[in-house]
Amino acid sequence: MATMLQKFPSSVSTLNDYNALYPDWTQREVSTGVYTVPVGGMMTRQPVSVGGSGSSYIYGFVDSNYKPAMSKEECLKFTAEALTLAMERDGSSGGVVRLAVISEQGVERQVILGNQLPKFSTV
């Protein structure tokens, strides 16, 4: 993890400038979760975490819908829905969801364009 943090662009002056999430996966031990580095800078490992400008809008959704040991498909659906809900309320978020699945086979990337995002009624 320390090696990865050293590779951040020099434009990021300190860990206090951003909130970051990092996947937890090693070949020796398959585990689930993320390492989160909140604005304060302390890195912790958690089963699920949210961060970024839209995160304050989705805590209830995450608390209600996250389940341990979700299948890959369930996890992708959960993540796409959470990001979509955050983007609907957050003026700083873009209109596309980029997902990545990290496994022993490598990294599988998926892009969901705005017209393909889940639909929610936010009236």
PDB file of C-alpha atoms in Angstrom:
ATOM      1  CA  MET A   1       0.000   0.000   0.000  1.00  0.00           C
ATOM      2  CA  ALA A   2       2.803   2.426   0.842  1.00  0.00           C
ATOM      3  CA  THR A   3       4.390   1.804  -2.561  1.00  0.00           C
ATOM      4  CA  MET A   4       1.099   2.580  -4.274  1.00  0.00           C
ATOM      5  CA  LEU A   5       0.632   5.811  -2.324  1.00  0.00           C
ATOM      6  CA  GLN A   6       4.111   6.965  -3.374  1.00  0.00           C
ATOM      7  CA  LYS A   7       3.002   6.893  -7.028  1.00  0.00           C
ATOM      8  CA  PHE A   8       0.405   9.650  -6.681  1.00  0.00           C
ATOM      9  CA  PRO A   9       0.922  12.676  -8.912  1.00  0.00           C
ATOM     10  CA  SER A  10       2.997  15.479  -7.458  1.00  0.00           C
ATOM     11  CA  SER A  11       0.004  17.798  -7.880  1.00  0.00           C
ATOM     12  CA  VAL A  12      -1.524  16.137  -4.801  1.00  0.00           C
ATOM     13  CA  SER A  13       0.422  17.778  -2.010  1.00  0.00           C
ATOM     14  CA  THR A  14      -0.826  15.805   1.004  1.00  0.00           C
ATOM     15  CA  LEU A  15      -3.201  13.014   1.921  1.00  0.00           C
ATOM     16  CA  ASN A  16      -5.473  15.704   3.358  1.00  0.00           C
ATOM     17  CA  ASP A  17      -6.337  16.944  -0.146  1.00  0.00           C
ATOM     18  CA  TYR A  18      -8.633  14.070  -1.116  1.00  0.00           C
ATOM     19  CA  ASN A  19     -10.625  11.058   0.022  1.00  0.00           C
ATOM     20  CA  ALA A  20      -9.460   7.800  -1.564  1.00  0.00           C
ATOM     21  CA  LEU A  21     -10.584   4.159  -1.654  1.00  0.00           C
ATOM     22  CA  TYR A  22      -8.265   1.277  -2.559  1.00  0.00           C
ATOM     23  CA  PRO A  23      -9.304  -2.343  -3.238  1.00  0.00           C
ATOM     24  CA  ASP A  24      -8.066  -5.115  -0.942  1.00  0.00           C
ATOM     25  CA  TRP A  25      -6.862  -8.126  -2.940  1.00  0.00           C
ATOM     26  CA  THR A  26      -3.772 -10.309  -2.869  1.00  0.00           C
ATOM     27  CA  GLN A  27      -2.926 -13.568  -4.629  1.00  0.00           C
ATOM     28  CA  ARG A  28      -2.099 -15.285  -1.345  1.00  0.00           C
ATOM     29  CA  GLU A  29      -5.360 -14.463   0.334  1.00  0.00           C
ATOM     30  CA  VAL A  30      -8.616 -13.605  -1.358  1.00  0.00           C
ATOM     31  CA  SER A  31     -10.351 -11.091   0.857  1.00  0.00           C
ATOM     32  CA  THR A  32     -12.982  -8.470   0.376  1.00  0.00           C
ATOM     33  CA  GLY A  33     -13.035  -4.887   1.406  1.00  0.00           C
ATOM     34  CA  VAL A  34     -11.318  -1.612   0.779  1.00  0.00           C
ATOM     35  CA  TYR A  35      -8.673   0.514   2.374  1.00  0.00           C
ATOM     36  CA  THR A  36     -10.052   3.989   2.852  1.00  0.00           C
ATOM     37  CA  VAL A  37      -8.054   7.154   3.364  1.00  0.00           C
ATOM     38  CA  PRO A  38     -10.480   9.882   4.456  1.00  0.00           C
ATOM     39  CA  VAL A  39      -9.666  13.574   4.422  1.00  0.00           C
ATOM     40  CA  GLY A  40      -7.930  13.277   7.816  1.00  0.00           C
ATOM     41  CA  GLY A  41      -5.363  10.875   6.312  1.00  0.00           C
ATOM     42  CA  MET A  42      -5.712   7.752   8.506  1.00  0.00           C
ATOM     43  CA  MET A  43      -5.860   4.572   6.399  1.00  0.00           C
ATOM     44  CA  THR A  44      -8.304   1.896   7.628  1.00  0.00           C
ATOM     45  CA  ARG A  45      -9.572  -1.377   6.157  1.00  0.00           C
ATOM     46  CA  GLN A  46     -13.359  -1.717   5.968  1.00  0.00           C
ATOM     47  CA  PRO A  47     -15.802  -4.120   4.292  1.00  0.00           C
ATOM     48  CA  VAL A  48     -17.460  -1.196   2.476  1.00  0.00           C
ATOM     49  CA  SER A  49     -16.845   2.534   2.329  1.00  0.00           C
ATOM     50  CA  VAL A  50     -18.037   5.593   0.470  1.00  0.00           C
ATOM     51  CA  GLY A  51     -16.133   8.727  -0.401  1.00  0.00           C
ATOM     52  CA  GLY A  52     -16.178  11.726  -2.646  1.00  0.00           C
ATOM     53  CA  SER A  53     -18.405  14.727  -3.125  1.00  0.00           C
ATOM     54  CA  GLY A  54     -21.604  12.708  -3.631  1.00  0.00           C
ATOM     55  CA  SER A  55     -21.063  10.273  -0.775  1.00  0.00           C
ATOM     56  CA  SER A  56     -23.137  12.193   1.761  1.00  0.00           C
ATOM     57  CA  TYR A  57     -26.230  11.486  -0.354  1.00  0.00           C
ATOM     58  CA  ILE A  58     -25.903   7.680  -0.299  1.00  0.00           C
ATOM     59  CA  TYR A  59     -25.071   6.582   3.258  1.00  0.00           C
ATOM     60  CA  GLY A  60     -28.647   5.368   3.815  1.00  0.00           C
ATOM     61  CA  PHE A  61     -28.648   3.452   0.529  1.00  0.00           C
ATOM     62  CA  VAL A  62     -25.317   1.796   1.347  1.00  0.00           C
ATOM     63  CA  ASP A  63     -26.393   0.924   4.907  1.00  0.00           C
ATOM     64  CA  SER A  64     -29.644  -0.625   3.636  1.00  0.00           C
ATOM     65  CA  ASN A  65     -28.343  -2.457   0.576  1.00  0.00           C
ATOM     66  CA  TYR A  66     -24.788  -3.633   1.299  1.00  0.00           C
ATOM     67  CA  LYS A  67     -24.553  -7.348   2.147  1.00  0.00           C
ATOM     68  CA  PRO A  68     -21.360  -9.255   2.960  1.00  0.00           C
ATOM     69  CA  ALA A  69     -20.374 -11.974   0.461  1.00  0.00           C
ATOM     70  CA  MET A  70     -22.258 -10.508  -2.512  1.00  0.00           C
ATOM     71  CA  SER A  71     -21.685 -12.177  -5.858  1.00  0.00           C
ATOM     72  CA  LYS A  72     -19.700 -10.286  -8.483  1.00  0.00           C
ATOM     73  CA  GLU A  73     -22.926  -9.385 -10.296  1.00  0.00           C
ATOM     74  CA  GLU A  74     -24.628  -8.221  -7.076  1.00  0.00           C
ATOM     75  CA  CYS A  75     -21.613  -6.108  -6.177  1.00  0.00           C
ATOM     76  CA  LEU A  76     -21.461  -4.464  -9.614  1.00  0.00           C
ATOM     77  CA  LYS A  77     -25.205  -3.718  -9.489  1.00  0.00           C
ATOM     78  CA  PHE A  78     -24.954  -2.323  -5.925  1.00  0.00           C
ATOM     79  CA  THR A  79     -21.991  -0.124  -6.845  1.00  0.00           C
ATOM     80  CA  ALA A  80     -23.569   1.185 -10.060  1.00  0.00           C
ATOM     81  CA  GLU A  81     -26.789   2.020  -8.201  1.00  0.00           C
ATOM     82  CA  ALA A  82     -24.944   3.774  -5.361  1.00  0.00           C
ATOM     83  CA  LEU A  83     -22.856   5.848  -7.766  1.00  0.00           C
ATOM     84  CA  THR A  84     -25.912   6.725  -9.853  1.00  0.00           C
ATOM     85  CA  LEU A  85     -27.808   7.944  -6.782  1.00  0.00           C
ATOM     86  CA  ALA A  86     -24.826  10.035  -5.687  1.00  0.00           C
ATOM     87  CA  MET A  87     -24.442  11.552  -9.154  1.00  0.00           C
ATOM     88  CA  GLU A  88     -28.139  12.473  -9.343  1.00  0.00           C
ATOM     89  CA  ARG A  89     -27.785  14.757  -6.310  1.00  0.00           C
ATOM     90  CA  ASP A  90     -24.198  15.950  -6.629  1.00  0.00           C
ATOM     91  CA  GLY A  91     -23.457  18.777  -9.024  1.00  0.00           C
ATOM     92  CA  SER A  92     -19.742  17.898  -9.108  1.00  0.00           C
ATOM     93  CA  SER A  93     -20.189  14.351 -10.413  1.00  0.00           C
ATOM     94  CA  GLY A  94     -20.013  13.269 -14.033  1.00  0.00           C
ATOM     95  CA  GLY A  95     -22.513  11.260 -16.040  1.00  0.00           C
ATOM     96  CA  VAL A  96     -20.629   7.981 -16.393  1.00  0.00           C
ATOM     97  CA  VAL A  97     -19.820   5.108 -14.005  1.00  0.00           C
ATOM     98  CA  ARG A  98     -16.464   3.342 -14.279  1.00  0.00           C
ATOM     99  CA  LEU A  99     -16.179   0.011 -12.461  1.00  0.00           C
ATOM    100  CA  ALA A 100     -13.287  -2.428 -12.051  1.00  0.00           C
ATOM    101  CA  VAL A 101     -13.280  -6.015 -10.793  1.00  0.00           C
ATOM    102  CA  ILE A 102      -9.901  -7.139  -9.437  1.00  0.00           C
ATOM    103  CA  SER A 103      -9.262 -10.899  -9.309  1.00  0.00           C
ATOM    104  CA  GLU A 104      -6.559 -13.491  -9.900  1.00  0.00           C
ATOM    105  CA  GLN A 105      -7.365 -13.214 -13.628  1.00  0.00           C
ATOM    106  CA  GLY A 106      -6.487  -9.516 -13.627  1.00  0.00           C
ATOM    107  CA  VAL A 107      -8.575  -6.363 -13.822  1.00  0.00           C
ATOM    108  CA  GLU A 108     -11.910  -6.357 -15.634  1.00  0.00           C
ATOM    109  CA  ARG A 109     -13.145  -2.858 -16.436  1.00  0.00           C
ATOM    110  CA  GLN A 110     -16.685  -1.767 -17.219  1.00  0.00           C
ATOM    111  CA  VAL A 111     -18.023   1.639 -18.262  1.00  0.00           C
ATOM    112  CA  ILE A 112     -21.715   2.468 -17.901  1.00  0.00           C
ATOM    113  CA  LEU A 113     -22.696   5.496 -19.964  1.00  0.00           C
ATOM    114  CA  GLY A 114     -25.280   8.011 -18.771  1.00  0.00           C
ATOM    115  CA  ASN A 115     -28.117   6.620 -20.893  1.00  0.00           C
ATOM    116  CA  GLN A 116     -27.440   3.101 -19.503  1.00  0.00           C
ATOM    117  CA  LEU A 117     -27.357   4.026 -15.800  1.00  0.00           C
ATOM    118  CA  PRO A 118     -30.019   2.648 -13.433  1.00  0.00           C
ATOM    119  CA  LYS A 119     -33.137   4.814 -13.243  1.00  0.00           C
ATOM    120  CA  PHE A 120     -34.417   6.159  -9.923  1.00  0.00           C
ATOM    121  CA  SER A 121     -37.257   8.529  -9.161  1.00  0.00           C
ATOM    122  CA  THR A 122     -35.807  11.478  -7.265  1.00  0.00           C
ATOM    123  CA  VAL A 123     -38.898  13.674  -7.367  1.00  0.00           C
TER     124      VAL A 123
END
